Every structure is written in structure tokens, then in C-alpha cells.
mmCIF file of C-alpha atoms in Angstrom:
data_model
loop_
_atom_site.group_PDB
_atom_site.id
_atom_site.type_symbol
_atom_site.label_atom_id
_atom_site.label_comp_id
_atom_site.label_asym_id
_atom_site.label_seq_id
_atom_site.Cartn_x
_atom_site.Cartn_y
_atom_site.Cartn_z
ATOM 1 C CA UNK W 1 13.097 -1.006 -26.850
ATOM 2 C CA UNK W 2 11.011 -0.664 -24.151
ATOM 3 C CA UNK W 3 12.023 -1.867 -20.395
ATOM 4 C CA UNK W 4 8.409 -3.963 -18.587
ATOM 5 C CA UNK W 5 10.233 -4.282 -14.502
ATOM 6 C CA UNK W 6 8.040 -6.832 -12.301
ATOM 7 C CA UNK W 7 8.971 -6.039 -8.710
ATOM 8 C CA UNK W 8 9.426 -8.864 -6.215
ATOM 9 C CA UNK W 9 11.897 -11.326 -3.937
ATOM 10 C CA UNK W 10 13.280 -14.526 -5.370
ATOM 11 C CA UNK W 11 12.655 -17.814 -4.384
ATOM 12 C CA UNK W 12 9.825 -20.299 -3.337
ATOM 13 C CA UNK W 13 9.170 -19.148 -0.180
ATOM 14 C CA UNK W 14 7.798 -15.721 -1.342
ATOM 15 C CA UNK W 15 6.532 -16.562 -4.819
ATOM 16 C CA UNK W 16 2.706 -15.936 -3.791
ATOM 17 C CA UNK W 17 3.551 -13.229 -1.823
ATOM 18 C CA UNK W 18 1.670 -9.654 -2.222
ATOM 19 C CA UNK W 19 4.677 -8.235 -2.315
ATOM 20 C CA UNK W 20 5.394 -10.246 -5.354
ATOM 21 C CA UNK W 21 2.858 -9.462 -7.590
ATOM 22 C CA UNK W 22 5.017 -7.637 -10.129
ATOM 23 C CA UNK W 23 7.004 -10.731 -10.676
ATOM 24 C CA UNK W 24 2.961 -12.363 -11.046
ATOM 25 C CA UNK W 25 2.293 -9.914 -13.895
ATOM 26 C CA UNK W 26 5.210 -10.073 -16.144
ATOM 27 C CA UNK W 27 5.431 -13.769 -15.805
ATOM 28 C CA UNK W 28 1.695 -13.826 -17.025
ATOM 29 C CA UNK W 29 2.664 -11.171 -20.273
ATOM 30 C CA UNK W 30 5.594 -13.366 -21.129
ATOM 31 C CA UNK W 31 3.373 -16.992 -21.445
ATOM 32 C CA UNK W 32 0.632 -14.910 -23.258
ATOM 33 C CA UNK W 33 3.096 -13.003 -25.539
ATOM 34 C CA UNK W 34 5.177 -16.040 -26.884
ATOM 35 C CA UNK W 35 8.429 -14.252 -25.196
ATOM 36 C CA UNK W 36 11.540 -16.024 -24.964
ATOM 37 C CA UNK W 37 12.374 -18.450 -22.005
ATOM 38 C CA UNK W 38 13.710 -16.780 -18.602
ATOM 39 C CA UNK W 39 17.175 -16.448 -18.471
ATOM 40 C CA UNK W 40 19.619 -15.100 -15.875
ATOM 41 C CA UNK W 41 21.283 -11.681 -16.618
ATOM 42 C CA UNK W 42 21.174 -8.056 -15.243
ATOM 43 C CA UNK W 43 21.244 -9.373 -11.650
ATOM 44 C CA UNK W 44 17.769 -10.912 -12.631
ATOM 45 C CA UNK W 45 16.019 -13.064 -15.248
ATOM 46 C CA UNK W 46 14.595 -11.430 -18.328
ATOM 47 C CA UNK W 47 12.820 -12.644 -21.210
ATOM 48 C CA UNK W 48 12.329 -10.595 -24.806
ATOM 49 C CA UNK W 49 9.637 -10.256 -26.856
ATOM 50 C CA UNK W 50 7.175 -8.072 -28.738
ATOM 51 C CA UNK W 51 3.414 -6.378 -27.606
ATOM 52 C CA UNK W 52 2.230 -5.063 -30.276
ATOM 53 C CA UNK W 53 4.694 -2.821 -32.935
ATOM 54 C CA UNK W 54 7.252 -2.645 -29.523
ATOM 55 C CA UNK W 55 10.021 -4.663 -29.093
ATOM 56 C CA UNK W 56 10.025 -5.062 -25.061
ATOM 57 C CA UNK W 57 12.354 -6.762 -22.205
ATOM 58 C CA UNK W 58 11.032 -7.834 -19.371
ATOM 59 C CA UNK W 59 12.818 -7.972 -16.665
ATOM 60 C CA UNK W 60 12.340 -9.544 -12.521
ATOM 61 C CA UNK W 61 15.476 -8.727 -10.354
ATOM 62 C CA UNK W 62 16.769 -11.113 -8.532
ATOM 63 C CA UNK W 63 18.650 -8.786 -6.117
ATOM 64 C CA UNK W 64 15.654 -9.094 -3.362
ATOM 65 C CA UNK W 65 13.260 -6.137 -3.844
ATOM 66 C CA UNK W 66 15.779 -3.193 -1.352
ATOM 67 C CA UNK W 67 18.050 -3.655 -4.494
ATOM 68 C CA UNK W 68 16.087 -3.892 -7.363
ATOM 69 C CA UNK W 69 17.888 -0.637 -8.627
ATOM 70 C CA UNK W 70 20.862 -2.401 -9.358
ATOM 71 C CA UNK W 71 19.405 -4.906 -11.141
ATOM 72 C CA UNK W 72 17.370 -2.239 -13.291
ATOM 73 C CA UNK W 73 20.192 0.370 -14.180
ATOM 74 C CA UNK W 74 22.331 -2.066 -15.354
ATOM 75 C CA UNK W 75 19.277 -3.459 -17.779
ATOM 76 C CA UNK W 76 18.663 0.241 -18.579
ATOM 77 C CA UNK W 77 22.225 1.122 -19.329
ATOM 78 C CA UNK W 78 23.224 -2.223 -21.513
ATOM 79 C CA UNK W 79 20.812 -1.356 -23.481
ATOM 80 C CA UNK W 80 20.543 2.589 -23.414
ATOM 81 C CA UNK W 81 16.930 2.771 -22.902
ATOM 82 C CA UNK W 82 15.284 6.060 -21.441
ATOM 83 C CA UNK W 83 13.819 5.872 -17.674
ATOM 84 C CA UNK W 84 10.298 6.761 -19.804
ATOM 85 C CA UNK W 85 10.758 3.566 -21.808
ATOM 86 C CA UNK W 86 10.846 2.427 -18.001
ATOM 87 C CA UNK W 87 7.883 0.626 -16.627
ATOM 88 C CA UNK W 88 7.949 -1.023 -13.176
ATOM 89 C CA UNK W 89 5.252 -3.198 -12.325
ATOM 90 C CA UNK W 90 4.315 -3.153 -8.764
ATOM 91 C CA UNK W 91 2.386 -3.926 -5.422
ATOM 92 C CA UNK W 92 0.512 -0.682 -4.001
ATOM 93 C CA UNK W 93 -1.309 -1.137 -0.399
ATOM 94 C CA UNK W 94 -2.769 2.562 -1.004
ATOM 95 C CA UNK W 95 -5.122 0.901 -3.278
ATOM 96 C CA UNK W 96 -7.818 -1.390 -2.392
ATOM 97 C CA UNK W 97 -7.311 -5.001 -3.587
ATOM 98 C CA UNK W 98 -7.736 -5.592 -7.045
ATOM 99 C CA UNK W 99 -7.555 -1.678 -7.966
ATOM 100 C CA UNK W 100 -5.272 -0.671 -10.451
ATOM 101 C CA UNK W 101 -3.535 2.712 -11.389
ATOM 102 C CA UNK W 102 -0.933 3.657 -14.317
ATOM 103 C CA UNK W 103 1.601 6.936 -12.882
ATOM 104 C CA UNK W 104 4.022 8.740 -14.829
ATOM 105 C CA UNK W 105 7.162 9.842 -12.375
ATOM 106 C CA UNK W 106 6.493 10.961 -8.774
ATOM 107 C CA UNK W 107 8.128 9.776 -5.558
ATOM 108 C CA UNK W 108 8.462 5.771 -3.764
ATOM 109 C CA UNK W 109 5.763 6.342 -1.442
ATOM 110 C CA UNK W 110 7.880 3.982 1.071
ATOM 111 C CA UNK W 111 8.142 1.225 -1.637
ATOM 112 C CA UNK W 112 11.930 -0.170 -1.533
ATOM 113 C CA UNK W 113 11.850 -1.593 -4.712
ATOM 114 C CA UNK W 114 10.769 2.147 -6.152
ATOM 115 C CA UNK W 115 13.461 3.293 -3.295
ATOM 116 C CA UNK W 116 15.749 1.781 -5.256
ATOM 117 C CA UNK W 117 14.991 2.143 -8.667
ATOM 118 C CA UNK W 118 14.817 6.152 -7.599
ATOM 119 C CA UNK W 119 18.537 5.966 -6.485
ATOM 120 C CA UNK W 120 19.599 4.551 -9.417
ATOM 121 C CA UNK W 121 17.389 5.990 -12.267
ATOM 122 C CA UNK W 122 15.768 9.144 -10.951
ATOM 123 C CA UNK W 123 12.190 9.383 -10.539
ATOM 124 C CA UNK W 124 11.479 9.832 -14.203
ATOM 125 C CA UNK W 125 9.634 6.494 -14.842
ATOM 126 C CA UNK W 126 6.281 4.707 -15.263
ATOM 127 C CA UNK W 127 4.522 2.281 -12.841
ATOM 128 C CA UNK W 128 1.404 0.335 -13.049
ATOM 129 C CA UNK W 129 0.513 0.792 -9.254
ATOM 130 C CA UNK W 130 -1.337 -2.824 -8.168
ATOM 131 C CA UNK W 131 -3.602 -2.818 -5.408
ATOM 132 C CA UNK W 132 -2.912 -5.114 -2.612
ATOM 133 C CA UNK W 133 -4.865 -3.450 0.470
ATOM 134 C CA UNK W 134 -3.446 -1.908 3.937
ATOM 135 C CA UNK W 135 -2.878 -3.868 7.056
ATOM 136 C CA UNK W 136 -4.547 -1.064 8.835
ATOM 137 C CA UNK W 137 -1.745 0.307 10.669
ATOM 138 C CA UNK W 138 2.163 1.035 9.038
ATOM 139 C CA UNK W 139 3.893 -0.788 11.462
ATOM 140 C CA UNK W 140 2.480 -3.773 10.261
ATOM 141 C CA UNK W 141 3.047 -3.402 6.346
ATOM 142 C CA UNK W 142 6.336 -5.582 6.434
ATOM 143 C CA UNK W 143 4.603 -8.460 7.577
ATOM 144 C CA UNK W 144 1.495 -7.879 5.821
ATOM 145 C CA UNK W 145 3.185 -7.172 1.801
ATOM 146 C CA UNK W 146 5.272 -10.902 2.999
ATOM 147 C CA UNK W 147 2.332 -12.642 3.609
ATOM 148 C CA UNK W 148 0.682 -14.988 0.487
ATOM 149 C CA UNK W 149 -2.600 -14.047 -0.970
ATOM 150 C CA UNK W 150 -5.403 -15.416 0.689
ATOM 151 C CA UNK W 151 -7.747 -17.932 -0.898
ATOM 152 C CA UNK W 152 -10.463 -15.069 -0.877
ATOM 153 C CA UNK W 153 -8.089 -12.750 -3.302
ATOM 154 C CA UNK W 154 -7.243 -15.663 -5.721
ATOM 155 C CA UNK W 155 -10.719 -14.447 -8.052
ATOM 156 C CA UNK W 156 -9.737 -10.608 -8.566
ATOM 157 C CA UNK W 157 -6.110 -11.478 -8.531
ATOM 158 C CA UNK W 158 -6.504 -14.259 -11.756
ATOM 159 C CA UNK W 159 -8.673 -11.630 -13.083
ATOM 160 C CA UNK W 160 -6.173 -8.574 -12.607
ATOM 161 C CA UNK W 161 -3.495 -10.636 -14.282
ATOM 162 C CA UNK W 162 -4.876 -11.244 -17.081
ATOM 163 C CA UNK W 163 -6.043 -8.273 -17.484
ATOM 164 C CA UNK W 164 -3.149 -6.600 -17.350
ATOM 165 C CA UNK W 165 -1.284 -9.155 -19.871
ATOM 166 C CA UNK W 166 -4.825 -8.261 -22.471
ATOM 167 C CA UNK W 167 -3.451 -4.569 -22.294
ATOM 168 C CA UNK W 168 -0.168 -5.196 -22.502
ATOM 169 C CA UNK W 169 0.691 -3.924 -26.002
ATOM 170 C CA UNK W 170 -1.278 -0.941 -25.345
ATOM 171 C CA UNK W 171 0.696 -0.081 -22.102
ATOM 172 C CA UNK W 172 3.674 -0.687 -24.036
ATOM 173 C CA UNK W 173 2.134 2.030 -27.002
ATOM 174 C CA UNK W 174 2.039 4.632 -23.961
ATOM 175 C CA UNK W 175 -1.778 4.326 -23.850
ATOM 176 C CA UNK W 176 -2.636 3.902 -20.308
ATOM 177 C CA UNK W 177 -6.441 4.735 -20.889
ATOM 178 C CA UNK W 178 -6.793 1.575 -23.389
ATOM 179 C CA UNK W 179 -4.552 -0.388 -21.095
ATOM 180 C CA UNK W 180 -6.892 0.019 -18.005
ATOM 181 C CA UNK W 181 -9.905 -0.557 -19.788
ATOM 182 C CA UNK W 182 -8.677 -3.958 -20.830
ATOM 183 C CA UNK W 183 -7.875 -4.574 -16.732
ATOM 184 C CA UNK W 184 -11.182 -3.272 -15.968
ATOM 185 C CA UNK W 185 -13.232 -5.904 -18.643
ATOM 186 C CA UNK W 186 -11.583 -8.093 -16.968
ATOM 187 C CA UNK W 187 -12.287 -7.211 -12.971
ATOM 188 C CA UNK W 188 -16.265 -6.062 -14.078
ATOM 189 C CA UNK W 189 -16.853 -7.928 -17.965
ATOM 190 C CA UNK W 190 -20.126 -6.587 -19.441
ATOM 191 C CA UNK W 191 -22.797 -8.568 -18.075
ATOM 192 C CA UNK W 192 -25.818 -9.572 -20.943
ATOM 193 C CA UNK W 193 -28.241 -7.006 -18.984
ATOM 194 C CA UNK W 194 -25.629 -3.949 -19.885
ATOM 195 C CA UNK W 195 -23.954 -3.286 -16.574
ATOM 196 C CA UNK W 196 -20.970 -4.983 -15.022
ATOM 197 C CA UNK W 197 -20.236 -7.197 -12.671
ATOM 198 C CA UNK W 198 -19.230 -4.851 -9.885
ATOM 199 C CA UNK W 199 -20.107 -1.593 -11.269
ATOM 200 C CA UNK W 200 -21.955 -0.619 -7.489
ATOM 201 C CA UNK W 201 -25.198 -1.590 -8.679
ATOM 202 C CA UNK W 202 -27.451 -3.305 -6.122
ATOM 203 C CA UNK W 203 -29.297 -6.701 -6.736
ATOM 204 C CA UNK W 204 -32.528 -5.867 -6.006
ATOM 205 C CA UNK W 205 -35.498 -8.534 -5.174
ATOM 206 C CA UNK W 206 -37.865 -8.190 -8.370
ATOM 207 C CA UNK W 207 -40.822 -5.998 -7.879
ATOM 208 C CA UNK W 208 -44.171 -7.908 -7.225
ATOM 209 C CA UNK W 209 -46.943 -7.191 -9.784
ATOM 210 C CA UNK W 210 -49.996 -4.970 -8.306
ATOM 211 C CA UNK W 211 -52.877 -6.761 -7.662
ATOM 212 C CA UNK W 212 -55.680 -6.930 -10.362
ATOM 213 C CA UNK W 213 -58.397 -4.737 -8.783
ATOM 214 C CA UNK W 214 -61.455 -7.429 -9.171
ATOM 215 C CA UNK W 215 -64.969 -5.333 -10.112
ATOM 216 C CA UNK W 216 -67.444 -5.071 -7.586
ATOM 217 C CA UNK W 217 -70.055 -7.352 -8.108
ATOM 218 C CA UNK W 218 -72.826 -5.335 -9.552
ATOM 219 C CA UNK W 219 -75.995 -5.943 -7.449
ATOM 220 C CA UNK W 220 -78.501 -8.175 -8.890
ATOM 221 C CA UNK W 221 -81.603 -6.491 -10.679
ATOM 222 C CA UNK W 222 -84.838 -7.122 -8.602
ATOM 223 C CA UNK W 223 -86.145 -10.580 -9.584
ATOM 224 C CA UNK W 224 -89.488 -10.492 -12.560
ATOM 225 C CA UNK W 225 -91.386 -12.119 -10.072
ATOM 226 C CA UNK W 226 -90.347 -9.555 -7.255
ATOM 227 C CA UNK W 227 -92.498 -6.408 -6.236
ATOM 228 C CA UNK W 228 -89.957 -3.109 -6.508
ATOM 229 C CA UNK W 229 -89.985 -1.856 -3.102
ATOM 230 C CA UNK W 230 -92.051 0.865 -2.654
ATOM 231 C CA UNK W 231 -90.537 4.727 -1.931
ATOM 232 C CA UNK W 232 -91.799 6.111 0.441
ATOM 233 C CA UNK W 233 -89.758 9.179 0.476
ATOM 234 C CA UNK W 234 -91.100 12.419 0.750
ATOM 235 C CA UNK W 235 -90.434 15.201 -3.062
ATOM 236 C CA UNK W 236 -88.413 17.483 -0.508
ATOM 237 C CA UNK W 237 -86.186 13.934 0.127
ATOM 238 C CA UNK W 238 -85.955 12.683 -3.276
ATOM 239 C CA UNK W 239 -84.290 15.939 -4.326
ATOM 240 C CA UNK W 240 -81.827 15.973 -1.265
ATOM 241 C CA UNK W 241 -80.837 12.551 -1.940
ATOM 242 C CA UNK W 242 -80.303 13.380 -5.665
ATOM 243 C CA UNK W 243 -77.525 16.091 -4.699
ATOM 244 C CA UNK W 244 -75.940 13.892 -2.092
#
């Protein structure tokens, strides 16, 4: 069995919050993946299922996110799965909104959810890392990961979502390459002209067409009725004139 975490804080008042986007995601995988209702246990609600050929838990501690260890060892440890069966969904402001990055083990970075989990698991687990932005300065991240999503963040974020539920079975397979690409044809889908929607390429004003170059008129012939006018040039001009 494989263990799908969704980090966040409990309760209406923080349900769009940034910080809350791992709660967003596995909330979106369960309605997608026909996975049982929500029900309370493990200090949290989980719902089972299957992505693919893997039977997976999900799992969204209740404990408010400082505690969410608790709430995942005893998961882990009911059911004897493997901190690399782990995989802890979360918000990341060292990523630009609506990036998204897969990491096998490593340190919390300052993230008390992965605080947590670290105290009571080890390191020795999987996250998908979910952009969210910086506030610009770290004394202001509290307030900042507590705050809702804006109105401008509600495209990429519907977008991201899905995208991660589309990969789902193949993050649960342990193929984060396949898994990102089905996030990314989500943020940038192929466009009919063979790029992507927010691939860095620049709109550019179409290119006017040349004008046609018009022939110059050719000068009319002298008239029948017309005299040619008579050269007077001297033989030593007439040559001169012919090298010119």
C-alpha cells in the first residue's frame, strides 16, 4: 500500500488557504479516483482507493499542520508501510506559483508540517513540492501561507489540481517524470500551432507583406506623326556616352 499525505489545517476558516493546498490535491485525486468517502481515523480523515495497479490511502491530518507527524506515523505504522511508500503533498513558497517539483528525501526547508513528519518518520520520504510564491521577506511567510488564494491564482491553481490528480497513478508507480508531464499538459496544453500555452514564446504582431515593387512606366515611343529629335552630338560624344 502506498501512503498519498495532503498537508494542511482543519476547518472552514483555512480551507482556501495556500497553506492548504495539500489538503486541495488529495481531495481532487479522491473525487477523480472513485475513492471511498472521508472518514475520521489516524488523527485525520482518510479515504482508500486504487491509481492505477496501487492500492493507496490518502490521508489529511487533522492535528493542525505543527503536528501532522502524529497523525502520519500512526497511519504509517497501522499499516506498516515504508517512509518511501510515503508521499506528502505540499505547499512550497520557494517555487513560483503554479510550479511544481517531485523530491525524494532531503530536509523541511522550514515547513512544519515536513518538521513534523521528519520527527516522526525520518527524512526518508517523497514530496510533490507545490508552488505557492514568497511574500518577499521571511518574516512575513506566516501570514502570507494563511492567507486564501487570490482570485488571480484561481486559473493555474484549477489547472495544477487537476493535473496533479491526471498523474496520479503514475506518481503512485514511482514515475515522477510521467507524473509531471501530466501537471505540465495541464498548466501549458499543446496549443493547435505546436507550442504551448506558456512555453516563453512571445506573441508577436504578424509581419506586414513587402510592397509589390510597381514597374516603371516605360516611356512612350515617339509618336508616327512625330519628327525623332535630331542628335546633335559630336562621334567623340556618342562614344563617351556609350561607356557611361
Amino acid at each position: 500500500m502506498k501512503l498519498f499525505v495532503g498537508l494542511g489545517n482543519p476547518g472552514g476558516k483555512y480551507a482556501q488557504n495556500r497553506h492548504n493546498i495539500g489538503f486541495m490535491a488529495v481531495d481532487r485525486i479522491a473525487a477523480d479516483h472513485g475513492f471511498s468517502p472521508w472518514r475520521a481515523k489516524f488523527q485525520g480523515e482518510v479515504a482508500e482507493g486504487r491509481l492505477g495497479s496501487e492500492k493507496v490511502l490518502l490521508l489529511k491530518p487533522m492535528t493542525f499542520m505543527n503536528l501532522s507527524g502524529q497523525s502520519v506515523g500512526e497511519a504509517a505504522r497501522f499499516h506498516k508501510i515504508d517512509s518511501t511508500d510515503i508521499t506528502v503533498l505540499h505547499d512550497e513558497i520557494d517555487l513560483a506559483p503554479g510550479r511544481i517539483k517531485t523530491k525524494a528525501g532531503g530536509g523541511h526547508a522550514g515547513h512544519n508540517g515536513l518538521r513534523s513528519i521528519h520527527q516522526h518518520l525520518g527524512p526518508h520520504y517523497d514530496r510533490v513540492r507545490m508552488g505557492v510564491g514568497h511574500p518577499g521577506h521571511k518574516d512575513a511567510v506566516p501570514g502570507y501561507v494563511l492567507k486564501d488564494f487570490p482570485k488571480a491564482d484561481e486559473g493555474w491553481l484549477d489547472d495544477m489540481l487537476r493535473g496533479v490528480s491526471d498523474g496520479a497513478a503514475a506518481l503512485a508507480a514511482g514515475d515522477a517524470a510521467r507524473f509531471l508531464n501530466a501537471v505540465a499538459l495541464r498548466l501549458n496544453p499543446p496549443r493547435s500551432g505546436g507550442g504551448t500555452k506558456g512555453g516563453g514564446e512571445e506573441a508577436k504582431p504578424a509581419a506586414r507583406p513587402a510592397p509589390t515593387q510597381q514597374p516603371a512606366p516605360a516611356k512612350p515611343a515617339p509618336s508616327p506623326s512625330e519628327p525623332a529629335p535630331a542628335d546633335d552630338r559630336s562621334p567623340l560624344q556618342k562614344l563617351a556616352d556609350r561607356f557611361r
